[in-house]
Amino acid sequence: MTGNTRQLFELAGAEDARKTSPFCWRIRFALRHKRLQFDSLPWRRVEKERLSATGQGKVPVLIDGDRTIHDSWQIAEYLDSQYPDLPLLFFGDTGKDKARLTGQTIRFTVNWVDHSLIRALRNIVSHGSIEVSAEKDKEFYTNKLQTVHGVDLPTVGGSDGHLSHLSGVLEPMRLTLQTQPYLGGSSPSYADFAVAGAFAWARSVSPIKLLEDSDPLYIWRARMFDKFHHDLTETTGYPL
Amino acid sequence: MTGNTRQLFELAGAEDARKTSPFCWRIRFALRHKRLQFDSLPWRRVEKERLSATGQGKVPVLIDGDRTIHDSWQIAEYLDSQYPDLPLLFFGDTGKDKARLTGQTIRFTVNWVDHSLIRALRNIVSHGSIEVSAEKDKEFYTNKLQTVHGVDLPTVGGSDGHLSHLSGVLEPMRLTLQTQPYLGGSSPSYADFAVAGAFAWARSVSPIKLLEDSDPLYIWRARMFDKFHHDLTETTGYPL
């Protein structure tokens, strides 16, 4: 704790420095992009009472002075609207109105990350998610993966079928990178942070190699992770 | 032919009025959105020589006065840049620069249509594609579906598995429609036309019911098709 008035509740594994939520990762990247300092508050799934002041049972939760904001999309919108003069997530350089417009146009991409990409990754990394989780979270995770997500635990873990499904899900992004360096165009937008957050989560929980070195996505991911170099080196994860 | 200086080569089935390409449909919708008149030139897959002046073997091809433009994305960009004062496809209301920026942010969505959505639909409607095609195109279609697209013809045709896969592919769009009426936000953008074009193509070639009446996508599609009422009633297709 450095005494910042800005604090981010982030899901953590057994170690505080192992950040294990794709939704928290994208907000971490969003805060760095906007150059906003914050203290990280490691949180575990069963610690509902620590979030009771927010009325929420989920992270990320951002405390910014006397404001408390939950839900990653709402936090992103809050950050652009509260700090319109800092680098934008839903960018444009003419302020709030343009930011809002572009936010709607990339909402689909973020929903694709939340539904299709994270689901495809979860089938591969779910074993790891349980292994690296805090002891008190293990039962929660095992139940949630099986009952909520329908992940068949005995069969998961980077089978050829799951890796090939992931590759197919990623194809629209691969096609996009043929004509522009980022989903946002010539520079990364919140959509890029959402995808990078999903890969950062996967790196935190699983040693399975997800992308071939020759994949345009491998190169894109390396560029994104380089941009957030300190977040990657200061946290716990597997080599890519 | 009404003697327009603007002409659109569109893929047609056995009947001239049966428009059988999702990529041509989105450009038809784009031209209507911009309120640009055009003559439709029905074209069949084997008629390569009719496009030889364009250097292309595929439609859509737009002839606009002395300009010839091919590839649906390039045509869309051309239309916004050539006619920036007409309703924009990559919208915004401050002209060309903003239009270009937003175009990059929705490129992913259009690539998702081209790869994931059209592929999921093709598995369901491919039988119909061959049935309604012009006699001289049937061999081309049969070969292409089997060899290029890997569609297993004897097993296709709206099986529960294919319909359920389609529903899963569409889930990110369904989530988006929970918070905004169109992919473009409060009004449709080129991304909406790309999805509507895929459904218009499916309607042209297959009687299989793709969406439940209670699906938010069913309601969105009805709203889009209503906007392009004349295109739907003037062309040949199956009831939805």
Coordinates of C-alpha atoms in Angstrom, one line a residue:
Chain A
M1 CA 0.0 0.0 0.0
T2 CA 1.4 3.4 -1.0
G3 CA -1.5 5.3 0.4
N4 CA -3.1 6.0 -3.0
T5 CA -6.7 7.2 -2.9
R6 CA -7.3 4.9 -5.8
Q7 CA -7.6 1.2 -5.1
L8 CA -8.4 -1.8 -7.3
F9 CA -9.8 -5.1 -5.9
E10 CA -8.3 -7.8 -8.1
L11 CA -8.8 -11.5 -8.0
A12 CA -5.7 -13.3 -6.9
G13 CA -4.5 -16.9 -6.7
A14 CA -2.6 -18.5 -3.9
E15 CA 0.0 -15.7 -4.2
D16 CA -1.1 -12.1 -4.0
A17 CA 0.9 -11.4 -7.1
R18 CA -0.9 -14.0 -9.2
K19 CA -3.7 -12.1 -10.8
T20 CA -6.3 -14.5 -12.0
S21 CA -9.2 -12.6 -13.6
P22 CA -9.4 -11.5 -17.3
F23 CA -11.8 -8.7 -16.3
C24 CA -9.4 -7.4 -13.6
W25 CA -6.5 -7.6 -16.0
R26 CA -8.2 -5.4 -18.6
I27 CA -8.9 -2.7 -15.9
R28 CA -5.3 -2.9 -14.8
F29 CA -4.2 -2.3 -18.4
A30 CA -6.8 0.5 -18.7
L31 CA -5.5 2.3 -15.6
R32 CA -1.9 2.0 -16.9
H33 CA -3.0 3.3 -20.3
K34 CA -4.5 6.3 -18.6
R35 CA -1.4 6.6 -16.4
L36 CA -3.5 6.5 -13.2
Q37 CA -1.7 5.3 -10.0
F38 CA -3.5 2.7 -7.8
D39 CA -3.0 0.2 -5.0
S40 CA -3.9 -3.4 -5.8
L41 CA -6.1 -5.1 -3.2
P42 CA -5.8 -8.9 -3.7
W43 CA -9.1 -10.6 -3.3
R44 CA -10.4 -14.2 -3.2
R45 CA -13.7 -15.5 -4.5
V46 CA -15.0 -16.5 -1.1
E47 CA -14.3 -13.1 0.5
K48 CA -17.7 -11.7 -0.3
E49 CA -17.8 -9.6 2.9
R50 CA -14.9 -7.5 1.8
L51 CA -16.9 -6.2 -1.1
S52 CA -20.1 -5.8 0.9
A53 CA -19.8 -2.0 0.9
T54 CA -20.0 -2.1 -2.9
G55 CA -23.1 -4.2 -3.0
Q56 CA -21.2 -6.6 -5.3
G57 CA -19.9 -10.1 -5.1
K58 CA -17.5 -9.7 -8.0
V59 CA -14.3 -7.9 -9.0
P60 CA -13.0 -5.7 -10.4
V61 CA -14.2 -3.0 -8.1
L62 CA -12.5 0.4 -8.3
I63 CA -12.4 2.8 -5.4
D64 CA -11.5 6.2 -6.6
G65 CA -11.6 8.7 -3.8
D66 CA -15.1 8.6 -2.5
R67 CA -16.5 6.8 -5.6
T68 CA -16.9 3.0 -5.8
I69 CA -17.4 1.5 -9.3
H70 CA -18.0 -2.1 -10.2
D71 CA -18.2 -4.0 -13.5
S72 CA -15.3 -3.7 -15.9
W73 CA -17.3 -2.0 -18.7
Q74 CA -18.7 0.5 -16.2
I75 CA -15.2 1.2 -14.8
A76 CA -13.9 1.8 -18.3
E77 CA -16.7 4.2 -19.1
Y78 CA -16.1 5.9 -15.8
L79 CA -12.4 6.3 -16.4
D80 CA -12.9 7.9 -19.8
S81 CA -15.7 10.2 -18.6
Q82 CA -13.9 11.2 -15.3
Y83 CA -10.5 11.7 -17.0
P84 CA -11.2 12.8 -20.5
D85 CA -7.9 14.6 -20.8
L86 CA -5.9 11.4 -20.2
P87 CA -5.3 8.9 -23.0
L88 CA -8.8 7.5 -23.9
L89 CA -9.9 3.9 -23.9
F90 CA -12.8 4.5 -26.3
F91 CA -10.6 6.8 -28.1
G92 CA -10.7 9.8 -30.3
D93 CA -9.1 13.0 -29.3
T94 CA -12.0 15.4 -29.2
G95 CA -13.3 14.3 -25.7
K96 CA -16.3 12.8 -24.2
D97 CA -18.9 12.6 -27.0
K98 CA -16.6 11.0 -29.5
A99 CA -15.4 8.6 -26.8
R100 CA -18.9 7.5 -26.0
L101 CA -19.7 6.9 -29.7
T102 CA -16.7 4.7 -30.3
G103 CA -17.4 2.8 -27.1
Q104 CA -20.7 1.6 -28.6
T105 CA -19.0 0.5 -31.8
I106 CA -16.5 -1.7 -29.9
R107 CA -19.0 -3.1 -27.4
F108 CA -19.6 -6.1 -29.7
T109 CA -15.8 -6.9 -29.7
V110 CA -15.7 -6.8 -25.9
N111 CA -18.8 -9.0 -25.7
W112 CA -17.0 -11.4 -28.1
V113 CA -14.1 -11.5 -25.7
D114 CA -16.4 -12.1 -22.7
H115 CA -18.4 -14.9 -24.4
S116 CA -16.5 -16.6 -27.1
L117 CA -12.8 -16.0 -26.4
I118 CA -12.8 -16.5 -22.6
R119 CA -15.0 -19.6 -23.0
A120 CA -12.5 -21.1 -25.5
L121 CA -9.6 -20.2 -23.2
R122 CA -11.4 -21.6 -20.1
N123 CA -11.7 -25.0 -21.7
I124 CA -7.9 -25.0 -22.0
V125 CA -6.8 -23.4 -18.8
S126 CA -9.4 -24.4 -16.2
H127 CA -7.2 -27.1 -14.7
G128 CA -4.6 -24.5 -14.1
S129 CA -7.2 -22.1 -12.6
I130 CA -7.9 -24.6 -9.8
E131 CA -4.3 -25.5 -9.3
V132 CA -3.0 -21.9 -8.8
S133 CA -6.1 -20.7 -6.8
A134 CA -5.9 -19.9 -3.1
E135 CA -6.7 -22.9 -0.9
K136 CA -9.9 -21.4 0.3
D137 CA -11.1 -20.8 -3.3
K138 CA -10.5 -24.3 -4.7
E139 CA -14.0 -25.7 -3.8
F140 CA -15.7 -22.6 -5.3
Y141 CA -13.7 -22.9 -8.5
T142 CA -14.2 -26.6 -8.9
N143 CA -18.0 -26.2 -8.5
K144 CA -18.2 -23.1 -10.7
L145 CA -16.3 -24.6 -13.6
Q146 CA -18.3 -27.7 -13.6
T147 CA -21.8 -26.4 -12.8
V148 CA -21.8 -22.8 -14.2
H149 CA -19.5 -23.2 -17.1
G150 CA -20.0 -26.8 -17.9
V151 CA -16.3 -27.4 -18.3
D152 CA -15.7 -31.2 -18.1
L153 CA -12.7 -31.1 -15.8
P154 CA -11.3 -34.6 -16.4
T155 CA -10.9 -33.9 -20.1
V156 CA -9.6 -30.4 -20.1
G157 CA -6.1 -29.1 -20.6
G158 CA -5.1 -28.1 -24.0
S159 CA -6.2 -31.0 -26.1
D160 CA -5.7 -30.6 -29.8
G161 CA -9.5 -30.1 -30.2
H162 CA -9.6 -27.2 -27.7
L163 CA -6.5 -25.5 -29.1
S164 CA -7.9 -25.8 -32.6
H165 CA -11.3 -24.4 -31.5
L166 CA -9.4 -21.5 -29.9
S167 CA -7.6 -20.8 -33.1
G168 CA -10.9 -20.7 -35.1
V169 CA -12.5 -18.4 -32.5
L170 CA -9.5 -16.0 -32.9
E171 CA -9.6 -16.0 -36.8
P172 CA -11.7 -12.8 -37.1
M173 CA -9.0 -11.0 -35.0
R174 CA -6.2 -12.5 -37.1
L175 CA -7.9 -11.2 -40.2
T176 CA -8.2 -7.8 -38.7
L177 CA -4.5 -7.7 -37.9
Q178 CA -3.8 -8.2 -41.6
T179 CA -5.0 -4.7 -42.3
Q180 CA -4.3 -2.8 -39.1
P181 CA -1.9 -3.2 -36.2
Y182 CA -4.5 -3.1 -33.4
L183 CA -8.3 -3.7 -33.0
G184 CA -8.5 0.0 -32.4
G185 CA -6.7 0.8 -35.7
S186 CA -3.3 2.4 -35.5
S187 CA -3.2 2.3 -31.7
P188 CA -4.8 0.1 -29.0
S189 CA -8.3 0.7 -27.7
Y190 CA -10.2 -0.9 -24.8
A191 CA -11.0 -3.8 -27.1
D192 CA -7.3 -4.6 -27.4
F193 CA -7.0 -4.4 -23.6
A194 CA -9.9 -6.8 -23.2
V195 CA -8.1 -9.4 -25.5
A196 CA -4.7 -8.8 -23.8
G197 CA -6.4 -9.2 -20.4
A198 CA -7.7 -12.6 -21.5
F199 CA -4.2 -13.7 -22.5
A200 CA -2.7 -12.2 -19.3
W201 CA -5.2 -14.2 -17.3
A202 CA -4.3 -17.4 -19.2
R203 CA -0.6 -16.7 -18.6
S204 CA -1.3 -16.4 -14.8
V205 CA -3.0 -19.7 -14.5
S206 CA -1.7 -22.1 -17.1
P207 CA 1.6 -23.1 -18.7
I208 CA 0.0 -24.3 -21.9
K209 CA 1.3 -22.7 -25.0
L210 CA -1.7 -21.1 -26.7
L211 CA -0.2 -19.4 -29.8
E212 CA 2.4 -20.5 -32.4
D213 CA 5.3 -18.1 -32.7
S214 CA 4.4 -17.4 -36.3
D215 CA 0.8 -16.4 -35.5
P216 CA 0.1 -12.7 -36.2
L217 CA -1.7 -12.9 -32.8
Y218 CA 1.6 -14.0 -31.1
I219 CA 3.2 -10.8 -32.4
W220 CA 0.3 -8.6 -31.4
R221 CA 0.3 -10.1 -27.9
A222 CA 4.1 -9.6 -27.5
R223 CA 3.6 -5.9 -28.5
M224 CA 0.8 -5.5 -26.0
F225 CA 2.6 -7.2 -23.2
D226 CA 5.7 -5.1 -24.0
K227 CA 3.5 -2.0 -23.5
F228 CA 2.6 -3.3 -20.1
H229 CA 6.0 -4.7 -19.3
H230 CA 6.0 -3.9 -15.6
D231 CA 2.6 -5.5 -15.0
L232 CA 3.8 -8.7 -16.5
T233 CA 7.1 -8.8 -14.7
E234 CA 5.7 -7.7 -11.3
T235 CA 3.0 -10.4 -11.3
T236 CA 3.3 -14.2 -11.1
G237 CA 2.7 -16.3 -14.2
Y238 CA 4.1 -18.9 -16.5
P239 CA 6.5 -18.2 -19.4
L240 CA 4.6 -17.7 -22.7
Chain B
M1 CA -32.0 -0.9 -66.6
T2 CA -33.0 2.6 -65.9
G3 CA -29.9 4.1 -67.4
N4 CA -28.2 4.9 -64.1
T5 CA -24.5 5.6 -64.3
R6 CA -24.2 3.5 -61.1
Q7 CA -24.4 -0.3 -61.5
L8 CA -23.9 -3.1 -59.0
F9 CA -22.9 -6.6 -60.1
E10 CA -24.8 -8.9 -57.8
L11 CA -24.7 -12.7 -57.5
A12 CA -28.1 -14.2 -58.5
G13 CA -29.6 -17.6 -58.4
A14 CA -31.8 -19.2 -61.1
E15 CA -34.0 -16.1 -61.0
D16 CA -32.5 -12.7 -61.5
A17 CA -34.4 -11.4 -58.5
R18 CA -32.9 -14.0 -56.1
K19 CA -29.8 -12.4 -54.7
T20 CA -27.5 -15.0 -53.3
S21 CA -24.4 -13.4 -51.8
P22 CA -24.1 -11.9 -48.3
F23 CA -21.4 -9.6 -49.5
C24 CA -23.6 -8.2 -52.3
W25 CA -26.5 -7.8 -49.9
R26 CA -24.4 -5.6 -47.5
I27 CA -23.5 -3.3 -50.4
R28 CA -27.1 -3.1 -51.5
F29 CA -28.0 -2.1 -48.0
A30 CA -25.1 0.4 -47.9
L31 CA -26.2 2.0 -51.2
R32 CA -29.8 2.3 -49.9
H33 CA -28.6 3.8 -46.6
K34 CA -26.7 6.4 -48.5
R35 CA -29.8 6.9 -50.8
L36 CA -27.7 6.2 -54.0
Q37 CA -29.6 4.9 -57.0
F38 CA -28.2 2.0 -58.9
D39 CA -29.0 -0.6 -61.5
S40 CA -28.5 -4.2 -60.5
L41 CA -26.6 -6.5 -62.9
P42 CA -27.4 -10.1 -62.1
W43 CA -24.3 -12.2 -62.3
R44 CA -23.5 -16.0 -62.0
R45 CA -20.3 -17.5 -60.7
V46 CA -19.2 -19.0 -64.0
E47 CA -19.5 -15.7 -65.8
K48 CA -15.9 -14.6 -65.2
E49 CA -15.6 -12.9 -68.5
R50 CA -18.3 -10.4 -67.6
L51 CA -16.0 -9.1 -64.9
S52 CA -12.8 -9.2 -66.9
A53 CA -12.7 -5.4 -67.2
T54 CA -12.4 -5.2 -63.4
G55 CA -9.6 -7.7 -63.1
Q56 CA -11.8 -9.6 -60.6
G57 CA -13.5 -12.9 -60.5
K58 CA -15.9 -12.0 -57.7
V59 CA -18.8 -9.8 -56.8
P60 CA -19.8 -7.3 -55.6
V61 CA -18.3 -5.0 -58.2
L62 CA -19.6 -1.4 -58.3
I63 CA -19.4 0.8 -61.4
D64 CA -19.8 4.4 -60.4
G65 CA -19.5 6.6 -63.5
D66 CA -16.0 6.0 -64.7
R67 CA -14.8 4.3 -61.5
T68 CA -14.9 0.5 -60.9
I69 CA -14.5 -0.8 -57.3
H70 CA -14.4 -4.3 -56.1
D71 CA -14.4 -6.0 -52.7
S72 CA -17.3 -5.1 -50.3
W73 CA -15.1 -3.4 -47.7
Q74 CA -13.3 -1.3 -50.3
I75 CA -16.7 -0.4 -51.8
A76 CA -18.0 0.7 -48.4
E77 CA -14.9 2.8 -47.8
Y78 CA -15.2 4.3 -51.3
L79 CA -18.8 5.2 -50.7
D80 CA -18.1 7.1 -47.4
S81 CA -15.1 8.8 -48.8
Q82 CA -16.8 9.8 -52.2
Y83 CA -20.1 10.8 -50.6
P84 CA -19.2 12.1 -47.1
D85 CA -22.3 14.3 -47.0
L86 CA -24.7 11.4 -47.4
P87 CA -25.5 9.2 -44.4
L88 CA -22.3 7.5 -43.3
L89 CA -21.6 3.8 -43.1
F90 CA -18.6 4.2 -40.7
F91 CA -20.5 7.0 -39.0
G92 CA -20.0 10.0 -37.1
D93 CA -21.2 13.4 -38.4
T94 CA -17.9 15.3 -38.7
G95 CA -16.8 13.9 -42.0
K96 CA -14.1 11.8 -43.4
D97 CA -11.5 11.5 -40.6
K98 CA -14.0 10.4 -38.0
A99 CA -15.5 8.0 -40.5
R100 CA -12.2 6.4 -41.1
L101 CA -11.4 6.0 -37.4
T102 CA -14.7 4.3 -36.7
G103 CA -14.3 2.1 -39.7
Q104 CA -11.2 0.6 -38.1
T105 CA -12.9 0.0 -34.8
I106 CA -15.7 -2.0 -36.5
R107 CA -13.4 -3.9 -38.8
F108 CA -13.2 -6.8 -36.3
T109 CA -17.0 -7.1 -36.3
V110 CA -17.2 -7.3 -40.0
N111 CA -14.4 -9.9 -40.0
W112 CA -16.4 -11.9 -37.4
V113 CA -19.4 -11.8 -39.9
D114 CA -17.2 -12.9 -42.8
H115 CA -15.5 -15.8 -40.9
S116 CA -17.6 -17.0 -38.0
L117 CA -21.2 -16.0 -38.8
I118 CA -21.2 -16.8 -42.5
R119 CA -19.5 -20.1 -41.8
A120 CA -22.1 -21.1 -39.2
L121 CA -24.9 -20.1 -41.6
R122 CA -23.3 -21.9 -44.6
N123 CA -23.4 -25.2 -42.7
I124 CA -27.2 -24.7 -42.4
V125 CA -28.1 -23.2 -45.8
S126 CA -25.6 -24.8 -48.2
H127 CA -28.1 -27.4 -49.5
G128 CA -30.5 -24.5 -50.4
S129 CA -27.6 -22.6 -52.0
I130 CA -27.2 -25.3 -54.6
E131 CA -30.9 -25.8 -55.1
V132 CA -31.7 -22.2 -55.9
S133 CA -28.5 -21.5 -57.9
A134 CA -28.6 -21.1 -61.7
E135 CA -28.3 -24.3 -63.6
K136 CA -24.9 -23.3 -65.0
D137 CA -23.6 -22.6 -61.4
K138 CA -24.6 -25.8 -59.8
E139 CA -21.4 -27.7 -60.4
F140 CA -19.3 -24.7 -59.3
Y141 CA -21.3 -24.5 -56.0
T142 CA -21.2 -28.2 -55.3
N143 CA -17.4 -28.3 -55.7
K144 CA -16.8 -25.1 -53.8
L145 CA -18.9 -26.0 -50.8
Q146 CA -17.2 -29.4 -50.5
T147 CA -13.6 -28.6 -51.4
V148 CA -13.1 -25.0 -50.3
H149 CA -15.5 -24.7 -47.4
G150 CA -15.4 -28.3 -46.3
V151 CA -19.1 -28.5 -45.9
D152 CA -20.3 -32.1 -45.8
L153 CA -23.3 -31.9 -48.1
P154 CA -25.1 -35.1 -47.2
T155 CA -25.3 -34.1 -43.5
V156 CA -26.1 -30.4 -43.8
G157 CA -29.4 -28.7 -43.5
G158 CA -30.4 -27.2 -40.1
S159 CA -29.5 -30.0 -37.8
D160 CA -30.0 -29.3 -34.1
G161 CA -26.2 -29.2 -33.8
H162 CA -25.7 -26.6 -36.5
L163 CA -28.6 -24.4 -35.2
S164 CA -27.2 -24.6 -31.7
H165 CA -23.7 -23.7 -33.0
L166 CA -25.2 -20.7 -34.8
S167 CA -26.9 -19.6 -31.7
G168 CA -23.6 -19.7 -29.8
V169 CA -21.8 -17.8 -32.5
L170 CA -24.4 -15.1 -32.3
E171 CA -24.3 -14.8 -28.5
P172 CA -21.9 -11.8 -28.4
M173 CA -24.3 -9.9 -30.7
R174 CA -27.2 -10.9 -28.5
L175 CA -25.3 -9.5 -25.4
T176 CA -24.7 -6.3 -27.3
L177 CA -28.3 -5.8 -28.1
Q178 CA -29.1 -5.9 -24.4
T179 CA -27.4 -2.5 -24.0
Q180 CA -27.9 -0.8 -27.3
P181 CA -30.4 -1.2 -30.2
Y182 CA -27.7 -1.6 -33.0
L183 CA -24.1 -2.7 -33.3
G184 CA -23.5 0.9 -34.2
G185 CA -25.1 2.1 -31.0
S186 CA -28.3 4.2 -31.4
S187 CA -28.4 3.8 -35.2
P188 CA -27.1 1.1 -37.6
S189 CA -23.6 1.2 -39.0
Y190 CA -21.9 -0.9 -41.7
A191 CA -21.5 -3.7 -39.1
D192 CA -25.3 -3.9 -38.8
F193 CA -25.5 -4.0 -42.6
A194 CA -23.0 -6.8 -42.7
V195 CA -25.0 -9.0 -40.3
A196 CA -28.3 -8.1 -42.0
G197 CA -26.7 -9.0 -45.3
A198 CA -25.8 -12.4 -44.0
F199 CA -29.4 -13.0 -42.9
A200 CA -30.8 -11.6 -46.2
W201 CA -28.6 -14.1 -48.1
A202 CA -29.8 -17.0 -45.9
R203 CA -33.4 -15.9 -46.6
S204 CA -32.7 -16.0 -50.3
V205 CA -31.4 -19.5 -50.4
S206 CA -33.0 -21.5 -47.5
P207 CA -36.4 -22.0 -45.9
I208 CA -34.9 -23.1 -42.6
K209 CA -36.0 -21.0 -39.6
L210 CA -32.8 -19.6 -38.1
L211 CA -34.0 -17.5 -35.1
E212 CA -36.8 -18.0 -32.5
D213 CA -39.4 -15.3 -32.4
S214 CA -38.4 -14.4 -28.8
D215 CA -34.7 -14.0 -29.7
P216 CA -33.5 -10.3 -29.4
L217 CA -31.8 -11.0 -32.7
Y218 CA -35.1 -11.8 -34.3
I219 CA -36.4 -8.4 -33.3
W220 CA -33.2 -6.7 -34.5
R221 CA -33.4 -8.5 -37.8
A222 CA -37.1 -7.5 -38.3
R223 CA -36.2 -3.9 -37.6
M224 CA -33.3 -4.0 -40.1
F225 CA -35.4 -5.7 -42.8
D226 CA -38.2 -3.2 -42.3
K227 CA -35.7 -0.4 -42.9
F228 CA -34.9 -2.1 -46.3
H229 CA -38.5 -3.2 -46.9
H230 CA -38.4 -2.7 -50.7
D231 CA -35.2 -4.7 -51.1
L232 CA -36.8 -7.6 -49.4
T233 CA -40.1 -7.4 -51.2
E234 CA -38.6 -6.8 -54.6
T235 CA -36.3 -9.8 -54.3
T236 CA -37.0 -13.5 -54.2
G237 CA -36.6 -15.4 -51.0
Y238 CA -38.3 -17.7 -48.4
P239 CA -40.6 -16.5 -45.6
L240 CA -38.7 -15.9 -42.4

